[in-house]
Each structure stands twice: as C-alpha cells, then as structure tokens.
Coordinates of C-alpha atoms in Angstrom, one line a residue:
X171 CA 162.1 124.1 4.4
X172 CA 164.7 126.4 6.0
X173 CA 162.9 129.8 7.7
X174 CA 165.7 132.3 9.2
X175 CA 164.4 135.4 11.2
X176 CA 165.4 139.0 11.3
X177 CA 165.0 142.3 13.0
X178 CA 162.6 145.1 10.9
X179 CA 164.2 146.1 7.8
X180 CA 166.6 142.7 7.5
X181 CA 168.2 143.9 10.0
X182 CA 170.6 141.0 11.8
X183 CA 171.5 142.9 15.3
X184 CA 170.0 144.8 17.6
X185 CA 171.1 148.0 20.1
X186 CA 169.3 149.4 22.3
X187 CA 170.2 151.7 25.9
X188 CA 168.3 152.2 29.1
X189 CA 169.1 155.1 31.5
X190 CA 167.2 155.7 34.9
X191 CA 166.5 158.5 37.1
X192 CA 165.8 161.6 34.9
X193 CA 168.1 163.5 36.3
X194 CA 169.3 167.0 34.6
X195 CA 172.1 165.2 32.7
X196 CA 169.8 163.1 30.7
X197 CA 169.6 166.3 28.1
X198 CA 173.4 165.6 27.5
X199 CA 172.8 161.9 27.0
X200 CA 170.1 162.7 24.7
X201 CA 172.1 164.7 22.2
X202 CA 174.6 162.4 22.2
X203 CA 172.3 159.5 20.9
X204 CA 170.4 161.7 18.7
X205 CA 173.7 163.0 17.5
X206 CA 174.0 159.8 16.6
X207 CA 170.7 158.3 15.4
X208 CA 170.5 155.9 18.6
X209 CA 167.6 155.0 20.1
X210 CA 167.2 154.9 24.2
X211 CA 164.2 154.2 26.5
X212 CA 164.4 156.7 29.7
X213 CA 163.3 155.4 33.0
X214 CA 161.3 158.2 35.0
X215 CA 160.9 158.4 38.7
X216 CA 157.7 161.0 38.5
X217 CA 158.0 162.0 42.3
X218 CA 161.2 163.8 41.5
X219 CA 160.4 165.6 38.3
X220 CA 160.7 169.1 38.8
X221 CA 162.8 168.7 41.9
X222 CA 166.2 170.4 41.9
X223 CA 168.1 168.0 40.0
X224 CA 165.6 166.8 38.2
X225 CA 164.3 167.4 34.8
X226 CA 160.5 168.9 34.3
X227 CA 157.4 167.2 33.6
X228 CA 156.9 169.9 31.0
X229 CA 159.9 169.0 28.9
X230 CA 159.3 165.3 28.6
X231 CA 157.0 165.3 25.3
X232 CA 160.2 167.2 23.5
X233 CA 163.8 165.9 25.7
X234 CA 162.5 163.0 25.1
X235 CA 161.2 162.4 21.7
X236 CA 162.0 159.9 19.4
X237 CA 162.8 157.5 22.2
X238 CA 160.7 155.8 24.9
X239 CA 160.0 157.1 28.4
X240 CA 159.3 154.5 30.8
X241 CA 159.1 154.1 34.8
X242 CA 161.1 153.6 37.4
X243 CA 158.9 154.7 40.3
X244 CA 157.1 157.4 41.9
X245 CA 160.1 158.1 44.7
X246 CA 162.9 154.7 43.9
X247 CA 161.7 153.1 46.6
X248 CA 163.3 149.5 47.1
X249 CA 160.2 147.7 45.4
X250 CA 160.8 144.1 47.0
X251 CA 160.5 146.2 50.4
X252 CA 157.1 147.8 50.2
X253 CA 153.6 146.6 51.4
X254 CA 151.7 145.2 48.7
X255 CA 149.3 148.0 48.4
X256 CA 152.1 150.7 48.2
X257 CA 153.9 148.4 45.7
X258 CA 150.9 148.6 43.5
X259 CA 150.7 152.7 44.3
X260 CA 154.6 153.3 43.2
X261 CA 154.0 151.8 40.2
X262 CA 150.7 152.4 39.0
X263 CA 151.2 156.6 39.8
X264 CA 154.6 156.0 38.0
X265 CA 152.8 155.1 35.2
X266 CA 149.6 157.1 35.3
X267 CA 151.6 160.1 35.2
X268 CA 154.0 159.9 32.7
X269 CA 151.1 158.5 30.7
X270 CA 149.7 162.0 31.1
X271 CA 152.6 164.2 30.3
X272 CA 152.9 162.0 26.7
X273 CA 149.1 161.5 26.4
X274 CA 149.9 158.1 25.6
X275 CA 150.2 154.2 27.0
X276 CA 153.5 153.8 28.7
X277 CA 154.2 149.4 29.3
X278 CA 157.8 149.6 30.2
X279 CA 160.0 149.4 33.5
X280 CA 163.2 149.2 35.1
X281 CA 163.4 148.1 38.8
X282 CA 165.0 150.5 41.6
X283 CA 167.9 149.5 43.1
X284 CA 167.5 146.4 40.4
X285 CA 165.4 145.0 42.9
X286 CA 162.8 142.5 42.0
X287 CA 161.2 139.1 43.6
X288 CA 158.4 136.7 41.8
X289 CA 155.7 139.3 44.2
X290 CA 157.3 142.7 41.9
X291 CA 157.7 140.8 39.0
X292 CA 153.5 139.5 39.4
X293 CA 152.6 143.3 41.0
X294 CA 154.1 145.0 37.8
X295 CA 152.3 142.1 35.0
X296 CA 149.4 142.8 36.8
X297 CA 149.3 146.7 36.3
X298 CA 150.0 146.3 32.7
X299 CA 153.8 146.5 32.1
X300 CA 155.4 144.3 29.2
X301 CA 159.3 144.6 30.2
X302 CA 160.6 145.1 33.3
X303 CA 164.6 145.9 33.3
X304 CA 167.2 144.3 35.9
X305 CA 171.0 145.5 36.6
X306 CA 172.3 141.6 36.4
X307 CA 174.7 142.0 33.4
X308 CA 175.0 139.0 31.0
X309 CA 178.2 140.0 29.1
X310 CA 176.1 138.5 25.9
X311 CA 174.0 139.4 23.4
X312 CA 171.1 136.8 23.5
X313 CA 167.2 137.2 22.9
X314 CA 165.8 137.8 26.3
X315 CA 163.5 134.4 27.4
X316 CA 161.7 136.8 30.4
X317 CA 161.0 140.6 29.3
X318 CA 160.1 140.9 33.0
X319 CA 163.2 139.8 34.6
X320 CA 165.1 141.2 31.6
X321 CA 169.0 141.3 31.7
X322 CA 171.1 143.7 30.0
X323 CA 174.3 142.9 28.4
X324 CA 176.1 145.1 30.6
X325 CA 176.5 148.8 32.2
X326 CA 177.8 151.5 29.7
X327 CA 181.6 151.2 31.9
X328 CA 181.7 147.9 30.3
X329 CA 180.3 148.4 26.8
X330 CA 183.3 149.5 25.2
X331 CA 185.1 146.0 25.4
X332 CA 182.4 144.5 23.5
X333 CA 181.5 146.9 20.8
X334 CA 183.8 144.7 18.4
X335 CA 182.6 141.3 19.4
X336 CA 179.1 142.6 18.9
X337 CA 179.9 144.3 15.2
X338 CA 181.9 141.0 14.2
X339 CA 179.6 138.1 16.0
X340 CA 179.4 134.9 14.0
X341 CA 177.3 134.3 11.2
X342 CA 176.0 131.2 13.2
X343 CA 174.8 133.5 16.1
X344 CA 171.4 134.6 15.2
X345 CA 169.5 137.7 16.3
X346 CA 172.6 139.3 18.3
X347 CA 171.1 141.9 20.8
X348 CA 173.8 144.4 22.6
X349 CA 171.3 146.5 25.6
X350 CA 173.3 148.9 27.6
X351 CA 171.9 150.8 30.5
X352 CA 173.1 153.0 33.0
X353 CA 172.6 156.9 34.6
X354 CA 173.4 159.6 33.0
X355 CA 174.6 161.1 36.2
X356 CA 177.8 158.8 36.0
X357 CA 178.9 161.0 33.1
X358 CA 178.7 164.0 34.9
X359 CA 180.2 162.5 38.1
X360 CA 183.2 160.2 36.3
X361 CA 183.5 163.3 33.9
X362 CA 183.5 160.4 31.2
X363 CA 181.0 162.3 28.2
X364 CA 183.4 161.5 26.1
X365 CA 183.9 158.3 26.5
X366 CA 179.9 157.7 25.7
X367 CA 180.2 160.1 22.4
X368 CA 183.0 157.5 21.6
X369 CA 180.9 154.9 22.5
X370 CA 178.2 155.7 20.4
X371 CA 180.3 156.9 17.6
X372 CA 181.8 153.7 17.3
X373 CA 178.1 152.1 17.2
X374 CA 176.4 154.5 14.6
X375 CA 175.9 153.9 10.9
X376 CA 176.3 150.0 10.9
X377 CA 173.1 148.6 8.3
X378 CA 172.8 145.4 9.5
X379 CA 172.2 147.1 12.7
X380 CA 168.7 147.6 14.2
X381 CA 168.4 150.7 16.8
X382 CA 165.5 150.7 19.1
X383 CA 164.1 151.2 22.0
X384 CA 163.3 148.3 25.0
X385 CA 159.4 148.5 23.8
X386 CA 160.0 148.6 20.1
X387 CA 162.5 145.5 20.6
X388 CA 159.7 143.8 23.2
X389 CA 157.1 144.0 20.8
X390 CA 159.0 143.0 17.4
X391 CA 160.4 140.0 19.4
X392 CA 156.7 139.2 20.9
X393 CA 155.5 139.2 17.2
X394 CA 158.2 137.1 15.9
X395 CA 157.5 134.4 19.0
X396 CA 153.9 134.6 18.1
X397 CA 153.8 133.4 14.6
X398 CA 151.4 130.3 13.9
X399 CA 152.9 127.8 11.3
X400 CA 151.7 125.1 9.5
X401 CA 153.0 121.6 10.2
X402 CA 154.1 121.8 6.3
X403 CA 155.5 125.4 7.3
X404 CA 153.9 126.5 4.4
X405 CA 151.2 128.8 5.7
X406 CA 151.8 131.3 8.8
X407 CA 149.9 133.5 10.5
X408 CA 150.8 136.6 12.5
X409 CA 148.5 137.4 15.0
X410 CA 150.2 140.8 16.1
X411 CA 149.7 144.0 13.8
X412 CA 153.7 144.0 14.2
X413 CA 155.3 142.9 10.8
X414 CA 157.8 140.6 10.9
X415 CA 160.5 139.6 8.6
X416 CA 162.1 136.3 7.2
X417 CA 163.5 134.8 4.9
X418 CA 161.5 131.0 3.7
X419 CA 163.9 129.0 1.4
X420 CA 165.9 131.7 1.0
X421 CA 163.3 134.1 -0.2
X422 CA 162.2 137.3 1.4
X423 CA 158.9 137.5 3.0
X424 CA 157.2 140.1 5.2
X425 CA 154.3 138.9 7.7

C-alpha cells in the first residue's frame, strides 16, 4: 500500500516568516505580505509596546490580523541568563498579555538573542508553548524534528538565493518547508524594502504552495505525526480535530 502526505489543500510546500521585536516597521512588513497573500507569525516583546519605537498594544488585534502574534518576552532579556523564577515571569507575562490584547490562546515563541538551553527549552513546555524559534539557519527546507528548538531555513539576507531551489525542489523531496525570519527594523536600517517586496513577489501565487503561519504549520504537522494506522494500513485514525491530507494508493483522502 503506498500513503504519500501533503500540506492542507494538496498542497506539496510550505512558506512561512517570523519577525521579532514589534517595532514600528512591522506595519511596513505587514503590507508587504498582505500585499502579497503571505502569511507571518510576529514575535512580541509586551514590555515595550507602546514605547517610542514600538508599536501599541491597541493596534495588535488589527496590524496584525490574519497572521499570528507570538512572544518573545516581556523586556528580551537573555533567557538562558535569568533566575528560574524570572525565566518563568518573562515568559508567562509575555504570554498572558498578548493573550489579552487578542482575547485569545497564544502557544508560540521565538528565543531572544536565539538563546536557549534544555532549562528554556523545559521552562517554556512547561508554561504551555508548542514552538519555540531559534536563529541557527539550516540552509534547507526539512520538516522540523523539535518545534522547540526549531530552526529556520535562514534569515531574509539569505532567502533570495534559495527562492529557486525551493520553487523547483525534487519531486523525491517530500514536504519541502522554506521559514524565513528576521526584524523588520533591518529594512528600515539596510534601506532594503525593496528587496523583501521582491522577495515576496517572487514567492506569491505558486498553488502547490502552502502559506502559513509557525502555529498553523506546528499543528497541521503535529496532526499528520499523530495519525494511528492499522498494521494492514487500511484503517487510520486522527486523533487531532486538524484534517489531514493524503493520498492511499494513489487516491485522495481527507482525515
């Protein structure tokens, strides 16, 4: 029995972008990728909102809709620094309050500085997160094996270099994910705007392409892991209330 997997909607690839630090250029970055039709999760440091600099607390609900806001920590402290209990505290308040300004559940992360050690990574599991972003490029396009040590493919600097290996990868390479992350101060400091509308302009539109955000990709891939098969493979179960697509002897089948 031959059972191949895809991204939502047959989709065969996967993009998604992560930018930290909310700072005022982020409403830039955002009109770019809705410009677009990308999708980007936004890393928050809720100590600085409203600070000059800084976007506002009160604009997160609409800057940021259709894409996922996520933390980054109260002030950026360097996490593998702090005392256990205000580890916990720059975290959890991260969280807490950008869970209020969305009136929803907020599981994702990116680590300041792209610091991280086995005490963050088992701090940040513990308060609830699901992904956890690092800054330790991998120059590929693989399915993740730790969401909380997660490696991007690379900075946006180095995206461009790749964008045609990613739209032409081999038909023997399955599940192709390109995650590109940066700050959206860099554009305003490089002056390099665009460069990114390029960037993105070059990415948009391609239909075996699935745009999402770091949670949306977390959960469809945590679904897909967690299907229960048969040892015929001719039942399966899916635990999750994610649905999950593949193809079984060729056929198309949604679970």
């Amino acid at each position: 029995m031959s059972i191949e997997l895809f991204y939502p909607n047959w989709k065969k690839k996967a993009l998604t972008f992560s930018y930290d630090d909310a700072q005022v250029y982020d409403r830039k970055l955002v009109e770019i990728f809705n410009k677009y039709n990308m999708k980007a999760t936004f890393h928050l440091n809720s100590g600085m909102l409203d600070c000059d600099g800084f976007i506002t607390s009160a604009e997160i609900p609409e800057l940021y809709k259709g894409h996922e806001v996520a933390c980054h920590g109260v002030m950026h402290e360097y996490p593998g620094h702090l005392a256990l209990g205000t580890l916990h505290d720059e975290y959890y308040e991260d969280r807490k309050f950008l869970e209020g300004c969305l009136d929803g559940i907020v599981q994702g992360c990116s680590y300041a500085f792209g610091e991280y050690n086995d005490t963050v990574v088992n701090m940040l599991k513990m308060l609830g997160f699901s992904y956890c972003r690092t800054v330790n490029s991998t120059n590929m396009f693989g399915v993740p094996d730790d969401f909380m040590r997660w490696k991007p493919t690379c900075h946006h600097n180095d995206a461009m270099k790749l964008v045609d290996q990613f739209l032409n990868t081999p038909e023997y390479m399955r599940l192709p994910m390109f995650y590109i992350w940066g700050h959206s101060f860099e554009f305003a400091r490089e002056d390099s705007w665009e460069y990114m509308d390029t960037l993105c302009q070059k990415l948009h539109g391609q239909e075996d392409v699935w745009y999402t955000t770091n949670i949306d990709y977390v959960k469809y891939v945590n679904a897909m892991r967690g299907l229960v098969f048969s040892t015929d493979q001719k039942k399966v179960e899916n635990p999750s209330k994610t649905k999950v697509y593949l193809e079984i002897d060729g056929e198309r089948v949604v679970i």
